[in-house]
Amino acid sequence: MVLDPFSALSIATGVVQFLDFGKSLVTEGYNLYRSADGSSTKHTYLTNVAERLRSEADRLEQSIRVGERRYESEDEELGDEEVMQELAASCQKTAQEFITTMEDLKLDPEASGFAKGAQTLRQVLRSVKKERHLDNFERQLDVYRSELTLRLASNFRNRNSNLQVEIRNLRHAIETDKINREQRIGQLIEEMNKTRSIDRTNDTQNQPKLHVHLNEVAELAREQRIIASLHYRTMHVRHDEIQEAHAKTFNWLFETPSAVAEEDKQPVKFVDWLQCAGDGKDTYWITGKAGSGKSTIMKFLSTHPQTFAVLHKWIQGSERLITAGYYFWHAGTVLQKSQEGLMQSLLYEIFRQCPENIATICRERWELSLLTDQYQWTRRELLDTLLKLCSGGTMLSAKFCFFVDGLDEYSGRPLDIIEPLQKLACLPNVKICLSSRPWPAFETAFGSVEAHRLDLHKLTRDDIISYVESELKNNERYCQAETHDPTYKILIEKVTDKAKGVFLWVFLVVRSLLEGFENGDDTSFLLQRLDELPEELEDLFKRMLDNVDKRYEAKSAQILLMALAARGTFSVMTYAFLDEALSDPEKIRQRDASPFKEAQVAYRQGQTIRQIATTTKGLLEVSDSGNAISSYSRVRIDFLHRTVKDFLVEFQHDLVKRAGAKFQVYVALEHALLAELKHMPPFTHPFTAQSASVAEKILGYDRIAADLVHAIVYNAAQAEKANGQNPRDILAALHATTSGSRGGRAELAISNLRFGVPFSRLLDICVQYEHYTYVEQEIKRQPDLLHGMNRPLLCHALHIPMVSVKSVMVRMEMAKLLQKQGADLNEKLGMNQDKTVWSDFVGDVIEQDQARFPDDRDSDDLMTHYLELLRYLLHSGADPMVSQSRLKEQPVLYGRWVIPLPEASASLQRFRFDVLRSFIEAGADPNALYSDSTVWIHFLEHLVLAHEKPRQYFDFDIVQLFLVSGAALDVRIKAHISISKDRPKEYGSHALHGIIQACFPKDQATRLEEILKQQKAKLKPQPQPTRIKPVPHSQLRLFRRFWKVS
């Protein structure tokens, strides 16, 4: 049996913590009952103990559920982990019995008079039983503790036990991420291994040690899981691909603060900035022309020992120095060019260096870290966590220096990324070194202080000379020529003068000159060649393409168009199958999967790399990501520089002409990628490393296959849009490959977390990429496909990233299609019976709304369509009272929209109010449970707290909406407010009338009072008119007789 990560550790730790708590509970109880204190103390103890014990029991129950869900089989013989799970269940049952006893012993705090006396008498009569209950509880705990210790010792004797494997996996993860806990986990494992010899139940010496060590291991596991939740696969890719600075370049940054520029005598005061305290906006901005080497110098500075040596002059002796970096990349994944990616990278580096602060900074995540999977970080949570860490208000005594490269490659508006960086830079413990092109927004934000900026292209003349000399003198033919003809030195000066500080131009020109030397060109010819080269990069790129041999012109254009169509980068193997994809695509679809051998891969890669170098003249380059799992996908093809891609986008029309009328880039790509998937070698590993390392590599290898599957489905969708190409044939071939029916990779290969949603089948991915016809046809053929293996198909449709109006419309159209086929919004999510398709979607919307609409940027249309989607789903039968719990509370999710966002724009506030109104109109109850009260009370509490500050724009509308929708009128809120101008502030329990008077201007308060009065009138029972029934004649006669007698 194999458990998921930390499930066995979760169960064991849950039992240990419960038993330790129970022991302290018994000790506390004995001290209480044997003391001379009065009954009031005992009553307080009994009142609190049940709740405390219930909390521990609930946490233990969560651990049990984790274990139950994660066992793969129930038919095997019970092992130590299963016995431990049964032990956890027994502890939980004992706790519930003890809770019942404690509840029975409590006094009713509302009782008075005779009732109170009677209760006191009953409590006295039961007092004899109380200590007996504690005795029984203690004995039972001792039995459980002994059993637990023996089982843990057995686990440590068995190296293959799940607990042992999990702890080894934890150690491997800590070492892989280089978390500052490597030494401690090693010590703990060594100490715990000493307990293998425990073979009796009365080993009182080792029991406490074992429990303490296990708890500490669980703490390290919590830390590691939270750190891992911040990591993403491409976190270090851009940094690794940036070329190292050439030897002897950029050293002038550290030489002297008085170094000056060549043109405008700009002083370079980088060292002064590093070592001096900031002025409240501590940024240093490196700017320059495109291709001037900004990314290279940022990598140089962030890793240079001299940077750290100077920074240590800034920090105090007792403080820590924490550095982190991020490199925006326009051609990368979403997290390589977004605020989320930036903040996740910075937090990952900070927590990796000081994990001891995670428990206090991330309280909610800490509580859930062993019980549930880590949920996705939101932009707001990331920024709040980062600001809290760096503000100095925590236990962490440190100073931070961040290096953020390529602000101009951020995927949003410049102002959107400037704001959070300025917030960070305003903190006294933070310095940020930034780089970007000299765009006006960055100039305004970071370029006003002359001493805190560096115009790179004005300062690199000596570096360019050094680079050109070094490259030329490494060429044997140049050295021979220079010996006989000193005029060759003129080339160096000419290149330097013409470069104007642009390193990329220098790189391309030097490469051209070296080709000339190989061809035997003399000085005069090389100088003429240099004079003919354009000074601007774009003109130089066009000249390079014009010089492509006519025989290769079409192939050159096809390869460049493929690179432009990529959402990231393709491997060399994708380009290797281009010719086959163009000549016989049907053959690729029909062939069986046939994994290449290593020699075949090497041959294909070498041949393709040479072809690309010849046909693109160096505009595309080979990058070898050494940390990839397999050489088959490790070697990638990318643009030489961002400026190359920018140029080719403008030049794309000409490329299409050169490629030929029959060339369809997406059709070619879908077939080339399918061929790449079919020939992907199987995963091989000697299995000599730790099991965690092997498992990690297997998962990484399957992700490579998953990326190929996603790319094929995406390009099939694009081919259908661009050329009307029916995707059925390519998707059928892909399904045959991934299902293993033709010897291909197992369907597990499709499992990927690209969008944060686990995919299990090809159809799930087709839903994401708008294959409406294909999805509809497959569901009609197999209706059961709607329910999915892990999640219903509708769940995948509703998790399409909503980053544009189009993406929101895609969600709605796909949801309509699936509902038409019978999909249910309220269907449960597999084994997670606490969630439905709808609750999962609403939770995602709540966590992401501010991240999607952080300000007043052109997002009104997006919000409008987003709201339309929500209303459509509510109208389609979605439950407006849906709840989603992470622990035991189950608040309604819609209540999150009443929580104020102080920094939200007016348009976002309007959106949030419209969402709230949509839920209320669909039947949501303002008096529903939320945050230990109700949605209505929770809103009023926020209203009272913020009534002296700038209020939320729609406070009045929300109160009005709730009042007419049945909100409770008899609520009271404890607050420190003044209900009129003539009266001082009073702390007390204020009724709704007082809250309205205190929080709203007179005209709004009057209107709300009218509504309040109307609602109270509706609640008053109407008096019924008295109706006198006629007295029957017989009764009337009797009455008269009686009267006469009287």
Tab-separated table of N, CA and C in Angstrom, residues 179-181 219-220 222-224 226-227 230 320 322 347-367 377 384-386 388-400:
chain	number	residue	atom	x	y	z
A	179	ILE	N	16.293	24.204	1.658
A	179	ILE	CA	15.637	24.884	2.765
A	179	ILE	C	16.582	24.863	3.960
A	180	ASN	N	16.573	25.918	4.718
A	180	ASN	CA	17.490	26.046	5.844
A	180	ASN	C	17.070	25.154	7.011
A	181	ARG	N	16.877	23.871	6.716
A	181	ARG	CA	16.513	22.883	7.722
A	181	ARG	C	17.254	21.571	7.486
A	219	GLU	N	6.283	19.445	11.870
A	219	GLU	CA	6.436	20.895	11.667
A	219	GLU	C	7.282	21.172	10.412
A	220	LEU	N	8.352	20.399	10.248
A	220	LEU	CA	9.185	20.572	9.053
A	220	LEU	C	8.398	20.212	7.793
A	222	ARG	N	5.166	20.567	7.374
A	222	ARG	CA	4.281	21.696	7.113
A	222	ARG	C	5.032	22.802	6.379
A	223	GLU	N	6.212	23.121	6.874
A	223	GLU	CA	7.021	24.166	6.238
A	223	GLU	C	7.311	23.820	4.785
A	224	GLN	N	7.717	22.560	4.577
A	224	GLN	CA	8.093	22.166	3.217
A	224	GLN	C	6.906	22.226	2.267
A	226	ILE	N	4.281	24.186	2.379
A	226	ILE	CA	3.944	25.583	2.056
A	226	ILE	C	4.980	26.171	1.113
A	227	ILE	N	6.247	25.867	1.348
A	227	ILE	CA	7.293	26.347	0.439
A	227	ILE	C	7.089	25.741	-0.949
A	230	LEU	N	4.629	27.388	-3.292
A	230	LEU	CA	5.061	28.619	-3.957
A	230	LEU	C	5.911	28.334	-5.193
A	320	ARG	N	19.819	39.518	9.567
A	320	ARG	CA	20.125	38.616	8.460
A	320	ARG	C	19.949	39.366	7.155
A	322	ILE	N	18.747	38.780	3.351
A	322	ILE	CA	18.018	37.859	2.479
A	322	ILE	C	17.896	38.490	1.100
A	347	LEU	N	8.756	35.148	-2.294
A	347	LEU	CA	8.370	34.462	-1.061
A	347	LEU	C	9.051	33.101	-0.943
A	348	TYR	N	9.162	32.403	-2.061
A	348	TYR	CA	9.831	31.102	-2.051
A	348	TYR	C	11.264	31.248	-1.534
A	349	GLU	N	11.984	32.246	-2.022
A	349	GLU	CA	13.372	32.442	-1.606
A	349	GLU	C	13.451	32.869	-0.143
A	350	ILE	N	12.518	33.724	0.287
A	350	ILE	CA	12.546	34.183	1.674
A	350	ILE	C	12.260	33.022	2.624
A	351	PHE	N	11.176	32.287	2.367
A	351	PHE	CA	10.814	31.182	3.255
A	351	PHE	C	11.844	30.060	3.206
A	352	ARG	N	12.475	29.892	2.062
A	352	ARG	CA	13.503	28.859	1.958
A	352	ARG	C	14.672	29.185	2.891
A	353	GLN	N	14.968	30.475	3.035
A	353	GLN	CA	16.091	30.894	3.878
A	353	GLN	C	15.706	31.044	5.346
A	354	CYS	N	14.431	31.324	5.619
A	354	CYS	CA	13.999	31.451	7.022
A	354	CYS	C	12.639	30.785	7.220
A	355	PRO	N	12.579	29.454	7.138
A	355	PRO	CA	11.303	28.731	7.238
A	355	PRO	C	10.645	28.848	8.604
A	356	GLU	N	11.386	29.243	9.618
A	356	GLU	CA	10.814	29.301	10.964
A	356	GLU	C	9.707	30.341	11.095
A	357	ASN	N	9.567	31.234	10.121
A	357	ASN	CA	8.541	32.274	10.191
A	357	ASN	C	7.233	31.890	9.510
A	358	ILE	N	7.202	30.729	8.866
A	358	ILE	CA	6.015	30.351	8.099
A	358	ILE	C	4.804	30.176	9.004
A	359	ALA	N	4.984	29.560	10.164
A	359	ALA	CA	3.850	29.270	11.043
A	359	ALA	C	3.132	30.531	11.492
A	360	THR	N	3.867	31.604	11.754
A	360	THR	CA	3.238	32.843	12.224
A	360	THR	C	2.716	33.693	11.082
A	361	ILE	N	3.363	33.640	9.931
A	361	ILE	CA	2.966	34.488	8.802
A	361	ILE	C	1.790	33.875	8.042
A	362	CYS	N	1.791	32.556	7.884
A	362	CYS	CA	0.750	31.868	7.095
A	362	CYS	C	-0.066	30.963	8.010
A	363	ARG	N	-0.822	31.551	8.906
A	363	ARG	CA	-1.510	30.773	9.936
A	363	ARG	C	-2.522	29.788	9.345
A	364	GLU	N	-3.366	30.264	8.436
A	364	GLU	CA	-4.407	29.388	7.898
A	364	GLU	C	-3.797	28.241	7.111
A	365	ARG	N	-2.817	28.552	6.274
A	365	ARG	CA	-2.152	27.494	5.510
A	365	ARG	C	-1.446	26.516	6.441
A	366	TRP	N	-0.893	27.023	7.508
A	366	TRP	CA	-0.192	26.165	8.462
A	366	TRP	C	-1.148	25.143	9.081
A	367	GLU	N	-2.339	25.581	9.450
A	367	GLU	CA	-3.314	24.683	10.062
A	367	GLU	C	-3.718	23.568	9.104
A	377	TRP	N	-2.371	30.194	-4.372
A	377	TRP	CA	-2.121	31.516	-3.813
A	377	TRP	C	-2.791	32.577	-4.692
A	384	ASP	N	0.117	40.597	0.532
A	384	ASP	CA	-0.035	40.810	1.975
A	384	ASP	C	1.032	40.052	2.753
A	385	THR	N	1.299	38.817	2.355
A	385	THR	CA	2.316	38.010	3.035
A	385	THR	C	3.698	38.625	2.869
A	386	LEU	N	3.982	39.079	1.669
A	386	LEU	CA	5.291	39.676	1.394
A	386	LEU	C	5.488	40.961	2.186
A	388	LYS	N	3.964	41.791	4.956
A	388	LYS	CA	4.041	41.454	6.380
A	388	LYS	C	5.437	40.960	6.746
A	389	LEU	N	6.017	40.148	5.877
A	389	LEU	CA	7.355	39.613	6.139
A	389	LEU	C	8.414	40.710	6.159
A	390	CYS	N	8.296	41.628	5.215
A	390	CYS	CA	9.355	42.634	5.023
A	390	CYS	C	9.162	43.885	5.857
A	391	SER	N	8.018	43.991	6.538
A	391	SER	CA	7.730	45.233	7.255
A	391	SER	C	8.476	45.354	8.570
A	392	GLY	N	9.043	44.245	9.042
A	392	GLY	CA	9.749	44.295	10.316
A	392	GLY	C	8.842	44.083	11.500
A	393	GLY	N	7.540	43.845	11.262
A	393	GLY	CA	6.603	43.644	12.355
A	393	GLY	C	6.534	42.220	12.844
A	394	THR	N	7.366	41.326	12.283
A	394	THR	CA	7.373	39.927	12.690
A	394	THR	C	8.617	39.629	13.521
A	395	MET	N	8.756	38.379	13.875
A	395	MET	CA	9.928	37.953	14.647
A	395	MET	C	11.190	37.962	13.794
A	396	LEU	N	11.015	38.074	12.481
A	396	LEU	CA	12.152	38.002	11.579
A	396	LEU	C	12.924	39.316	11.599
A	397	SER	N	14.166	39.266	12.058
A	397	SER	CA	15.038	40.434	12.061
A	397	SER	C	15.972	40.323	10.862
A	398	ALA	N	15.581	40.960	9.769
A	398	ALA	CA	16.339	40.811	8.528
A	398	ALA	C	16.148	42.023	7.647
A	399	LYS	N	17.036	42.132	6.663
A	399	LYS	CA	16.892	43.120	5.606
A	399	LYS	C	16.924	42.390	4.266
A	400	PHE	N	16.218	42.975	3.303
A	400	PHE	CA	15.955	42.290	2.045
A	400	PHE	C	16.455	43.116	0.872
